[in-house]
């Protein structure tokens, strides 16, 4: 019987011809990752293993991003511990000023290729599925073992195939697809499973939108979320890596635990209400929700396409007087491109605050923590109680276009309300 | 090995952000993390919990972040183990890796209330509700995980493996 993408990749890394969901296998790791929050614990456990060197410094990457530029003394100490370990071991490391959010930086730096197995001490490691890698989040101890041995145990997940048919309506993109999907599956609907995203709407979706979707696979409980690498992925990789790789493709007779089809052409922009990413509603059913803050950025939506979408809405307009709008490019590369394209100037002219890349407000760390009673529209991936600050604050998850429109309106609203049709769609209608 | 303690009961989808809020993730000491365990869900929990008590919760316990600080905070707060209808994948691995006993048993969750006295036999997976005089059986661990648990956690397990290969 045929295999799904996830099964093929895991079989290749376990030295097996075939395997089945539920099998427990030891797999070779192509990249092990940790950040300034999870690395200190991973380093401590690495030391306890009694191994002197990491298995391969070229296959280990440490990225400070959560609490840097250091927000307080404890965070500075953690970042320092990680920096010293990175120097000692000679692994990949991206310092403030040359860094960004791990899941934006790691693919940009060409550290992930199709067919790779990537494990990270961060739940959103699944982001790299957009390039056709099997990438999954784990804890610090697992990563310590991966760094020491280059191997990790995994239970082969069953795969759920998600098929998106039709043409995406204006202002509807990857974030809307994934929020609607999590709304449908539920926050544990794909627990332990791998997701395979496919269909015409996916073929037409730009790569940044796929990063957004793969990123949130974990929000449905999934272990990984995979896309077949196409010309867009290859284009992205061409200038970033010289490694040879095969592109994993699911067999025609692969077995899926479930296949779900969605009609993408019927979808509206989505908003996930507090306090669960699964509380997705179409924008037309949101009602009147006044807001205090907007955050545009994160490993979910801090890439070029995201900033361009926000720019199309904010350009030449003003952030509502009651609203604080924070724009946080996901990496220095994105920051510089946005700067050169003039996007950042329009954000500042609109009255938005533009920050250096950081996770910052996404996890209530710094750079925009919410007070009790405040409401925030955020392009991030979680709106749990207390996620962005006070346990009595409310977070609404949405796309960059919806977040930008809400910043202008002072309440949750649609980009169509602010600008009408997007530029691309206007062009087509002429 | 047996656990005995009172039940603290919560609903479904208890996420890692309420188990240990991100604002405390600059802390690494278990005791410091424990002081804030579950505070956004139940501000009185840390004051109420007694060593060996058990958390009883609905489906998808530990969903969200990969932070190992979550099971560490629970363990350091005195929690003897967690019984849930189901666990989120990363939390499940983390708990096994650091040696926090976890049991999947929806029936025990449905049949127990806050304050009930529970007794858990980790070897057999039998959960007894002493208050209600009922008994349940948790889902068995796969044999491979039993090896990790028996070794005392993943680091110990890996150390033994490396030693037998003569790596260290
Ligand atoms: S941006 Fe948010 S979700 Fe992404 S890695 Fe940082 S804290 Fe995690």
Coordinates of C-alpha atoms and ligand atoms in Angstrom, one line a residue:
Chain A
X1 CA 0.0 0.0 0.0
X2 CA 1.1 3.5 -0.7
X3 CA 2.4 6.1 1.8
X4 CA 1.4 9.6 2.7
X5 CA 4.1 12.4 2.7
X6 CA 4.6 12.1 6.4
X7 CA 5.0 8.3 6.2
X8 CA 7.5 8.6 3.3
X9 CA 9.7 11.1 5.1
X10 CA 9.7 9.2 8.4
X11 CA 10.4 5.8 6.6
X12 CA 13.4 7.3 4.8
X13 CA 14.7 8.7 8.1
X14 CA 14.1 5.4 10.0
X15 CA 15.8 3.3 7.4
X16 CA 12.6 1.5 6.6
X17 CA 10.9 0.6 3.3
X18 CA 7.4 1.0 4.8
X19 CA 5.8 1.8 8.1
X20 CA 2.4 2.3 9.5
X21 CA 0.7 4.8 11.7
X22 CA 1.2 3.9 15.3
X23 CA 4.7 2.3 14.7
X24 CA 7.3 3.8 17.1
X25 CA 10.5 4.4 15.2
X26 CA 13.8 6.1 15.8
X27 CA 14.4 8.7 13.1
X28 CA 17.5 10.6 12.0
X29 CA 17.1 14.4 12.5
X30 CA 18.2 16.9 9.8
X31 CA 17.8 19.9 12.1
X32 CA 17.3 20.4 15.8
X33 CA 16.1 23.8 17.0
X34 CA 15.6 25.7 20.3
X35 CA 14.9 29.3 21.3
X36 CA 15.8 31.6 24.3
X37 CA 13.0 30.1 26.4
X38 CA 13.5 26.4 25.7
X39 CA 17.3 26.3 25.0
X40 CA 18.4 26.9 28.7
X41 CA 16.5 23.8 29.8
X42 CA 17.7 21.8 26.7
X43 CA 21.3 22.8 27.5
X44 CA 20.9 21.7 31.1
X45 CA 19.6 18.3 30.0
X46 CA 22.3 18.1 27.3
X47 CA 24.9 18.5 30.0
X48 CA 23.2 15.7 32.0
X49 CA 23.5 13.4 29.1
X50 CA 27.3 13.6 29.6
X51 CA 28.0 14.2 25.9
X52 CA 30.7 16.7 25.1
X53 CA 29.6 17.8 21.5
X54 CA 26.4 18.1 19.6
X55 CA 26.1 15.4 16.9
X56 CA 26.6 17.9 14.0
X57 CA 26.9 21.6 14.6
X58 CA 25.6 22.3 11.1
X59 CA 22.3 20.6 12.0
X60 CA 21.6 22.5 15.2
X61 CA 20.2 26.0 15.3
X62 CA 19.6 28.3 18.3
X63 CA 17.5 31.5 17.8
X64 CA 16.9 34.0 20.5
X65 CA 13.5 35.6 19.7
X66 CA 11.0 35.4 22.5
X67 CA 12.3 37.8 25.1
X68 CA 15.0 39.6 23.0
X69 CA 16.2 42.3 22.7
X70 CA 16.4 41.2 26.4
X71 CA 13.4 42.5 28.2
X72 CA 14.8 42.1 31.7
X73 CA 17.8 40.7 33.6
X74 CA 16.6 37.1 33.8
X75 CA 15.9 37.1 30.0
X76 CA 19.4 38.5 29.4
X77 CA 20.9 35.7 31.5
X78 CA 19.0 33.1 29.5
X79 CA 20.0 34.6 26.2
X80 CA 23.6 34.7 27.4
X81 CA 23.6 31.1 28.4
X82 CA 22.3 30.1 25.0
X83 CA 24.8 32.4 23.2
X84 CA 27.8 30.9 25.1
X85 CA 26.6 27.3 24.3
X86 CA 26.2 28.2 20.7
X87 CA 29.8 29.6 20.6
X88 CA 31.2 26.6 22.4
X89 CA 29.5 24.1 20.1
X90 CA 29.8 26.1 16.9
X91 CA 26.1 25.7 15.9
X92 CA 24.0 28.1 13.9
X93 CA 23.0 31.1 16.0
X94 CA 21.4 34.4 15.0
X95 CA 22.1 37.4 17.1
X96 CA 19.9 40.4 17.7
X97 CA 20.3 42.6 14.7
X98 CA 20.8 39.6 12.4
X99 CA 17.9 37.6 13.7
X100 CA 14.2 37.3 13.7
X101 CA 11.5 34.9 14.8
X102 CA 12.9 31.4 14.5
X103 CA 10.2 30.1 12.2
X104 CA 10.7 33.0 9.8
X105 CA 14.5 33.0 10.0
X106 CA 15.2 29.2 9.8
X107 CA 13.6 28.7 6.3
X108 CA 15.0 32.1 5.1
X109 CA 18.5 30.9 6.0
X110 CA 18.1 27.8 3.9
X111 CA 18.3 25.5 6.8
X112 CA 15.2 23.4 5.8
X113 CA 14.7 21.5 2.6
X114 CA 11.8 19.3 1.3
X115 CA 11.9 15.8 2.9
X116 CA 13.8 16.9 6.0
X117 CA 12.9 15.9 9.5
X118 CA 13.1 18.9 11.7
X119 CA 12.5 18.9 15.5
X120 CA 12.3 22.0 17.5
X121 CA 11.7 22.9 21.1
X122 CA 8.9 25.2 20.0
X123 CA 5.4 24.0 19.1
X124 CA 5.3 26.0 15.9
X125 CA 8.2 24.2 14.4
X126 CA 5.5 22.6 12.2
X127 CA 5.8 25.8 10.1
X128 CA 8.4 24.2 7.8
X129 CA 5.8 21.8 6.5
X130 CA 5.2 24.6 4.0
X131 CA 8.4 23.4 2.3
X132 CA 7.5 19.8 2.3
X133 CA 9.5 18.9 5.5
X134 CA 8.3 16.8 8.4
X135 CA 8.7 19.3 11.1
X136 CA 7.4 19.0 14.6
X137 CA 7.6 20.6 18.1
X138 CA 8.8 18.8 21.2
X139 CA 10.1 19.7 24.6
X140 CA 13.5 20.7 25.7
X141 CA 14.6 17.3 26.9
X142 CA 13.7 15.7 23.5
X143 CA 15.7 18.4 21.8
X144 CA 18.6 17.8 24.1
X145 CA 18.6 14.2 23.1
X146 CA 18.3 15.1 19.4
X147 CA 21.2 17.6 19.7
X148 CA 23.4 14.9 21.4
X149 CA 22.5 11.9 19.2
X150 CA 21.0 13.2 16.0
X151 CA 18.1 10.8 16.5
X152 CA 14.7 10.9 18.2
X153 CA 11.9 8.5 18.8
X154 CA 8.6 9.2 17.0
X155 CA 5.2 7.5 16.8
X156 CA 4.2 7.5 13.1
X157 CA 1.1 9.7 12.9
X158 CA -2.0 8.9 10.9
X159 CA -2.5 11.5 8.1
X160 CA -5.6 13.6 7.6
X161 CA -5.8 15.1 4.1
X162 CA -7.4 18.5 3.7
X163 CA -8.5 19.4 0.2
X164 CA -9.4 23.1 -0.6
X165 CA -11.3 23.5 -3.8
X166 CA -12.1 26.6 -5.8
X167 CA -10.8 30.1 -6.1
X168 CA -10.2 32.2 -3.0
X169 CA -12.4 35.3 -2.8
X170 CA -10.7 38.7 -2.4
X171 CA -9.1 39.3 1.0
X172 CA -9.2 35.6 1.9
X173 CA -5.9 33.9 2.3
X174 CA -3.9 31.3 4.2
X175 CA -4.9 32.6 7.7
X176 CA -8.6 32.5 6.9
X177 CA -8.3 29.0 5.5
X178 CA -6.5 27.7 8.6
X179 CA -8.7 29.5 11.1
X180 CA -11.8 28.1 9.4
X181 CA -10.2 24.6 9.3
X182 CA -9.4 24.7 13.1
X183 CA -12.9 26.0 13.7
X184 CA -14.1 22.9 11.8
X185 CA -11.7 20.3 13.2
X186 CA -11.6 21.7 16.8
X187 CA -8.5 22.4 18.8
X188 CA -7.8 18.7 19.3
X189 CA -9.5 17.4 16.1
X190 CA -6.1 16.4 14.7
X191 CA -4.4 15.4 17.9
X192 CA -1.3 13.2 17.1
X193 CA -2.1 13.3 13.4
X194 CA -0.2 14.8 10.4
X195 CA -2.2 17.1 8.1
X196 CA -1.6 17.1 4.3
X197 CA -2.9 20.3 2.7
X198 CA -3.8 20.1 -1.0
X199 CA -6.3 21.3 -3.7
X200 CA -6.5 24.1 -6.3
X201 CA -6.9 26.8 -3.7
X202 CA -3.6 25.7 -2.2
X203 CA -1.8 25.6 -5.6
X204 CA -2.9 29.2 -6.1
X205 CA -1.9 30.3 -2.6
X206 CA 1.5 32.1 -2.2
X207 CA 4.2 30.4 -0.2
X208 CA 3.9 32.9 2.7
X209 CA 0.2 31.8 3.1
X210 CA 1.3 28.2 3.3
X211 CA 3.8 29.0 6.0
X212 CA 0.9 30.5 7.9
X213 CA -1.2 27.4 7.5
X214 CA 1.5 24.9 8.4
X215 CA 2.3 27.1 11.4
X216 CA -1.1 26.7 12.9
X217 CA -1.4 22.9 12.3
X218 CA -0.5 22.5 16.0
X219 CA -3.6 24.6 16.9
X220 CA -5.7 21.6 15.8
X221 CA -3.4 19.4 17.8
X222 CA -1.5 18.1 14.8
X223 CA 2.0 16.8 14.9
X224 CA 2.9 18.3 11.5
X225 CA 1.2 20.0 8.5
X226 CA 2.7 19.3 5.1
X227 CA 2.5 20.8 1.6
X228 CA 4.0 19.3 -1.5
X229 CA 6.9 21.5 -2.5
X230 CA 6.0 23.2 -5.8
X231 CA 7.7 25.8 -8.1
X232 CA 7.1 28.5 -5.4
X233 CA 8.9 26.5 -2.8
X234 CA 11.7 25.7 -5.2
X235 CA 12.0 29.3 -6.2
X236 CA 12.3 30.2 -2.5
X237 CA 14.9 27.5 -1.9
X238 CA 17.0 28.2 -5.0
X239 CA 19.0 31.1 -3.6
X240 CA 19.0 29.8 -0.1
X241 CA 20.4 26.4 -0.2
X242 CA 22.7 24.4 -2.4
X243 CA 21.7 21.1 -0.9
X244 CA 20.3 18.3 -3.1
X245 CA 16.9 17.0 -2.1
X246 CA 14.1 14.8 -3.4
X247 CA 10.6 16.2 -3.2
X248 CA 8.3 13.9 -1.2
X249 CA 5.0 13.3 -2.8
X250 CA 2.1 11.2 -1.4
X251 CA 1.4 8.0 -3.2
X252 CA -1.9 7.8 -5.1
X253 CA -3.0 4.9 -3.0
X254 CA -1.8 6.3 0.3
X255 CA -4.1 5.6 3.2
X256 CA -5.6 8.6 5.0
X257 CA -7.3 8.5 8.4
X258 CA -9.8 11.0 7.0
X259 CA -10.2 13.2 3.9
X260 CA -12.0 16.5 4.3
X261 CA -13.0 18.8 1.4
X262 CA -13.6 22.5 1.8
X263 CA -15.0 24.9 -0.8
X264 CA -12.6 27.8 -0.6
X265 CA -14.6 30.0 -2.9
X266 CA -17.4 30.3 -0.2
X267 CA -15.0 31.5 2.5
X268 CA -15.1 34.9 4.1
X269 CA -12.2 36.4 6.1
X270 CA -12.2 34.7 9.5
X271 CA -11.8 35.9 13.1
X272 CA -11.2 33.5 16.0
X273 CA -12.9 34.8 19.2
X274 CA -11.5 34.5 22.7
X275 CA -10.2 32.2 24.1
X276 CA -9.6 29.6 21.5
X277 CA -8.2 29.5 18.0
X278 CA -11.1 27.1 17.3
X279 CA -13.7 29.9 17.9
X280 CA -13.6 31.0 14.2
X281 CA -16.4 33.2 12.8
X282 CA -16.8 34.7 9.3
X283 CA -16.2 38.4 9.4
X284 CA -19.9 39.1 8.6
X285 CA -20.9 37.6 11.9
X286 CA -18.5 39.5 14.1
X287 CA -20.8 42.3 15.1
X288 CA -19.6 45.5 16.8
X289 CA -16.3 44.7 18.7
X290 CA -14.4 47.9 19.7
X291 CA -10.6 47.3 20.1
X292 CA -7.6 48.8 21.9
X293 CA -4.6 47.2 20.1
X294 CA -3.6 45.6 16.9
X295 CA -0.6 43.4 16.4
X296 CA 0.7 42.5 12.9
X297 CA 3.6 40.1 12.9
X298 CA 4.7 36.8 14.5
X299 CA 5.8 33.5 13.1
X300 CA 2.3 33.1 11.7
X301 CA 2.0 36.4 9.8
X302 CA 5.3 38.3 9.9
X303 CA 6.4 37.7 6.3
X304 CA 6.5 39.9 3.2
X305 CA 3.1 39.0 1.9
X306 CA 1.6 39.7 5.3
X307 CA 3.1 43.1 5.5
X308 CA 2.1 43.9 1.9
X309 CA -1.5 43.0 2.7
X310 CA -1.5 45.2 5.8
X311 CA 0.1 47.9 3.8
X312 CA -2.5 47.8 1.1
X313 CA -5.1 48.6 3.9
X314 CA -3.1 51.1 6.0
X315 CA -1.4 53.1 3.2
X316 CA -2.6 56.6 3.2
X317 CA -5.0 56.0 6.1
X318 CA -4.8 56.6 9.8
X319 CA -4.9 54.2 12.7
X320 CA -8.0 55.0 14.8
X321 CA -7.2 57.4 17.6
X322 CA -8.2 54.9 20.3
X323 CA -6.0 52.1 18.8
X324 CA -2.4 51.2 19.3
X325 CA -1.1 49.4 16.2
X326 CA 2.1 47.4 16.3
X327 CA 3.8 46.1 13.2
X328 CA 6.6 43.6 13.8
X329 CA 8.4 42.2 10.8
X330 CA 9.3 38.6 11.4
X331 CA 13.0 38.9 10.5
X332 CA 15.7 41.3 9.6
X333 CA 15.4 40.2 6.0
X334 CA 11.7 41.0 6.0
X335 CA 12.4 44.2 7.8
X336 CA 14.9 45.4 5.3
X337 CA 12.7 44.5 2.3
X338 CA 9.7 46.2 3.8
X339 CA 11.9 49.2 4.5
X340 CA 13.1 49.3 0.9
X341 CA 9.7 48.8 -0.5
X342 CA 8.5 51.8 1.5
X343 CA 6.0 49.8 3.6
X344 CA 7.5 50.8 6.9
X345 CA 7.3 54.5 6.0
X346 CA 3.5 54.1 5.4
X347 CA 3.0 52.2 8.6
X348 CA 4.7 55.0 10.6
X349 CA 2.8 57.7 8.6
X350 CA -0.4 55.8 9.5
X351 CA 0.4 56.1 13.2
X352 CA 1.6 52.6 13.7
X353 CA 4.6 51.5 15.9
X354 CA 7.2 49.5 13.9
X355 CA 9.4 47.2 16.0
X356 CA 12.5 45.2 15.5
X357 CA 11.7 41.5 15.0
X358 CA 10.7 39.7 18.2
X359 CA 8.0 37.4 19.5
X360 CA 7.3 40.1 22.1
X361 CA 3.5 40.6 22.4
X362 CA 2.6 37.2 20.8
X363 CA 3.2 35.5 24.1
X364 CA 2.6 38.5 26.4
X365 CA 6.3 38.8 26.9
X366 CA 7.1 42.5 26.1
X367 CA 6.5 45.1 23.4
X368 CA 2.8 45.4 23.8
X369 CA 1.4 43.5 26.7
X370 CA -2.4 43.9 27.3
X371 CA -4.1 45.3 30.4
X372 CA -7.2 43.9 32.0
X373 CA -10.3 44.6 29.9
X374 CA -8.4 45.4 26.7
X375 CA -9.2 43.8 23.4
X376 CA -6.6 43.1 20.7
X377 CA -6.9 41.9 17.1
X378 CA -3.7 39.9 16.4
X379 CA -2.3 38.1 13.5
X380 CA -0.6 35.6 15.9
X381 CA -1.8 32.0 16.5
X382 CA -3.1 31.7 20.0
X383 CA -5.7 33.6 22.0
X384 CA -5.7 31.5 25.2
X385 CA -6.5 33.2 28.5
X386 CA -3.5 35.4 29.5
X387 CA -1.7 34.7 26.3
X388 CA -0.9 38.3 25.5
X389 CA -0.9 39.7 29.0
X390 CA -3.7 40.1 31.5
X391 CA -5.9 37.0 32.0
X392 CA -8.8 39.5 31.6
X393 CA -7.7 40.7 28.2
X394 CA -9.3 39.4 25.0
X395 CA -7.4 38.4 21.9
X396 CA -9.1 38.0 18.4
X397 CA -7.1 36.2 15.8
X398 CA -7.2 37.3 12.2
X399 CA -5.3 37.9 9.0
X400 CA -3.0 40.9 8.5
X401 CA -5.6 42.5 6.2
X402 CA -8.4 42.2 8.7
X403 CA -6.0 43.4 11.5
X404 CA -5.1 46.4 9.5
X405 CA -8.7 47.2 8.7
X406 CA -9.6 46.9 12.3
X407 CA -6.8 49.3 13.3
X408 CA -8.3 51.9 11.0
X409 CA -11.9 51.3 12.0
X410 CA -11.2 51.0 15.8
X411 CA -13.4 47.9 15.8
X412 CA -13.1 44.5 14.2
X413 CA -13.9 45.0 10.5
X414 CA -13.2 43.8 7.1
X415 CA -10.7 45.2 4.6
X416 CA -13.4 45.4 2.0
X417 CA -15.2 47.9 4.2
X418 CA -12.0 50.1 4.3
X419 CA -10.6 49.7 0.8
X420 CA -13.1 47.8 -1.3
X421 CA -11.5 45.3 -3.6
X422 CA -7.8 44.5 -3.3
X423 CA -5.5 45.9 -6.0
X424 CA -5.0 42.5 -7.7
X425 CA -8.7 41.8 -8.0
X426 CA -9.3 45.4 -9.3
X427 CA -6.7 44.7 -12.0
X428 CA -8.5 41.5 -13.1
X429 CA -11.8 43.3 -13.4
X430 CA -10.6 45.9 -15.8
Chain B
X1 CA 4.4 2.7 42.6
X2 CA 1.2 4.2 44.1
X3 CA 0.0 7.8 44.2
X4 CA -2.6 9.0 46.7
X5 CA -4.1 12.4 47.0
X6 CA -7.1 14.7 46.5
X7 CA -8.5 15.5 43.1
X8 CA -8.4 19.1 41.6
X9 CA -10.8 19.1 38.7
X10 CA -10.7 21.2 35.6
X11 CA -12.4 21.2 32.2
X12 CA -11.1 20.4 28.7
X13 CA -8.3 22.1 26.8
X14 CA -6.3 23.2 29.8
X15 CA -3.5 24.9 27.8
X16 CA 0.2 25.5 28.7
X17 CA -0.4 29.2 28.9
X18 CA -2.6 28.7 31.9
X19 CA -0.5 26.0 33.4
X20 CA 2.5 28.4 33.4
X21 CA 1.9 31.8 31.8
X22 CA 4.6 33.0 29.4
X23 CA 5.3 36.0 31.5
X24 CA 7.1 33.7 33.9
X25 CA 9.2 31.9 31.3
X26 CA 12.2 33.9 32.1
X27 CA 12.3 31.7 35.2
X28 CA 14.0 28.3 35.1
X29 CA 14.0 27.2 38.7
X30 CA 11.3 24.6 39.3
X31 CA 10.2 26.1 42.6
X32 CA 9.9 29.6 41.1
X33 CA 7.8 28.2 38.3
X34 CA 5.7 26.3 40.7
X35 CA 4.7 29.5 42.5
X36 CA 2.7 30.5 39.4
X37 CA 1.3 27.2 38.4
X38 CA -2.3 27.4 37.0
X39 CA -2.7 30.9 38.4
X40 CA -4.7 32.3 35.4
X41 CA -7.1 29.3 35.7
X42 CA -7.4 29.0 39.4
X43 CA -5.6 31.6 41.5
X44 CA -6.1 29.5 44.7
X45 CA -4.5 26.3 43.3
X46 CA -1.0 26.8 44.5
X47 CA -2.3 27.6 48.0
X48 CA -4.6 24.6 48.1
X49 CA -2.6 21.9 46.5
X50 CA -1.0 19.4 48.8
X51 CA 2.0 17.2 47.9
X52 CA 0.8 14.1 46.0
X53 CA -2.6 15.6 44.9
X54 CA -3.9 14.7 41.5
X55 CA -5.1 16.9 38.7
X56 CA -8.2 15.5 37.0
X57 CA -9.1 17.2 33.7
X58 CA -11.0 16.9 30.4
X59 CA -9.7 16.3 26.9
X60 CA -6.6 17.8 25.3
X61 CA -4.8 18.6 28.6
X62 CA -1.6 20.6 28.0
X63 CA -2.4 21.9 24.5
X64 CA -0.4 24.8 23.2
X65 CA 3.2 25.5 23.6
X66 CA 6.1 23.0 23.8
X67 CA 7.3 24.6 27.1
X68 CA 8.6 21.8 29.3
X69 CA 8.2 24.4 32.1
X70 CA 4.5 23.3 32.2
X71 CA 5.0 19.7 33.5
X72 CA 8.0 21.0 35.6
X73 CA 5.8 23.6 37.3
X74 CA 3.1 21.0 38.0
X75 CA 5.5 18.6 39.5
X76 CA 7.3 21.2 41.5
X77 CA 4.0 22.5 42.8
X78 CA 3.5 19.1 44.4
X79 CA 1.2 17.5 41.8
X80 CA 1.6 13.7 42.0
X81 CA 0.1 13.1 38.6
X82 CA -2.4 14.1 36.0
X83 CA -5.5 12.1 35.0
X84 CA -7.1 13.4 31.8
X85 CA -9.6 12.3 29.2
X86 CA -6.8 12.9 26.7
X87 CA -3.4 14.7 26.5
X88 CA -2.0 17.0 23.9
X89 CA 0.9 15.4 22.1
X90 CA 3.8 17.5 23.2
X91 CA 2.7 17.7 26.8
X92 CA 2.5 13.9 26.8
X93 CA 6.1 13.5 25.7
X94 CA 7.3 16.2 28.1
X95 CA 5.6 14.7 31.1
X96 CA 7.1 11.2 30.4
X97 CA 10.5 12.8 29.7
X98 CA 10.6 14.6 33.0
X99 CA 8.9 11.9 35.1
X100 CA 5.5 13.5 35.8
X101 CA 3.0 10.5 35.9
X102 CA 0.1 11.0 33.5
X103 CA -2.9 8.7 32.9
X104 CA -5.4 8.8 30.1
X105 CA -8.8 7.7 31.5
X106 CA -12.0 9.5 30.5
X107 CA -14.1 7.3 32.7
X108 CA -12.1 8.3 35.9
X109 CA -12.5 11.9 34.9
X110 CA -16.2 11.6 34.5
X111 CA -16.5 9.7 37.7
X112 CA -14.5 12.0 40.0
X113 CA -15.1 15.4 41.5
X114 CA -12.9 18.0 43.1
X115 CA -12.0 17.0 46.6
X116 CA -12.4 13.2 46.0
X117 CA -9.7 11.0 47.4
X118 CA -8.0 9.1 44.7
X119 CA -5.4 6.3 44.7
X120 CA -3.5 5.4 41.5
X121 CA -1.4 2.3 40.9
X122 CA 1.0 3.4 38.2
X123 CA 2.1 -0.2 37.4
X124 CA -1.3 -1.5 36.7
X125 CA -3.0 1.8 35.7
X126 CA -5.8 1.2 38.2
X127 CA -7.4 4.4 39.5
X128 CA -9.5 4.0 42.7
X129 CA -11.8 6.7 43.8
X130 CA -11.8 6.1 47.6
X131 CA -14.5 8.7 48.3
X132 CA -17.0 7.1 45.9
X133 CA -15.7 3.6 46.1
X134 CA -15.3 3.2 42.4
X135 CA -12.5 1.9 40.3
X136 CA -11.2 2.6 36.7
X137 CA -8.5 1.5 34.5
X138 CA -6.3 3.9 32.5
X139 CA -5.1 3.3 29.0
X140 CA -1.8 1.3 29.0
X141 CA 1.5 2.9 28.0
X142 CA 3.1 1.5 24.9
X143 CA 6.0 -0.8 25.9
X144 CA 8.6 1.6 24.6
X145 CA 7.4 4.4 26.9
X146 CA 7.5 2.0 29.8
X147 CA 11.2 1.6 29.2
X148 CA 11.7 5.4 29.4
X149 CA 9.5 5.6 32.5
X150 CA 11.4 2.7 34.1
X151 CA 14.7 4.4 33.4
X152 CA 13.5 7.5 35.2
X153 CA 13.1 9.8 32.2
X154 CA 14.4 10.3 28.7
X155 CA 17.9 11.6 29.7
X156 CA 18.5 8.6 31.9
X157 CA 17.2 6.2 29.2
X158 CA 19.4 7.8 26.6
X159 CA 22.4 7.7 28.9
X160 CA 22.0 4.0 29.4
X161 CA 21.7 3.5 25.7
X162 CA 24.8 5.6 25.0
X163 CA 26.7 3.8 27.7
X164 CA 25.8 0.4 26.3
X165 CA 27.1 1.6 22.9
X166 CA 30.3 2.8 24.6
X167 CA 29.8 6.4 23.5
X168 CA 30.4 7.8 27.0
Ligands
LIG1 S1 5.9 34.5 17.4 FE1 4.6 33.7 19.0 S2 4.0 31.6 18.4 FE2 5.7 32.3 17.1 S3 7.5 31.4 18.0 FE3 7.2 33.5 18.8 S4 6.0 33.2 20.7 FE4 5.9 31.3 19.5

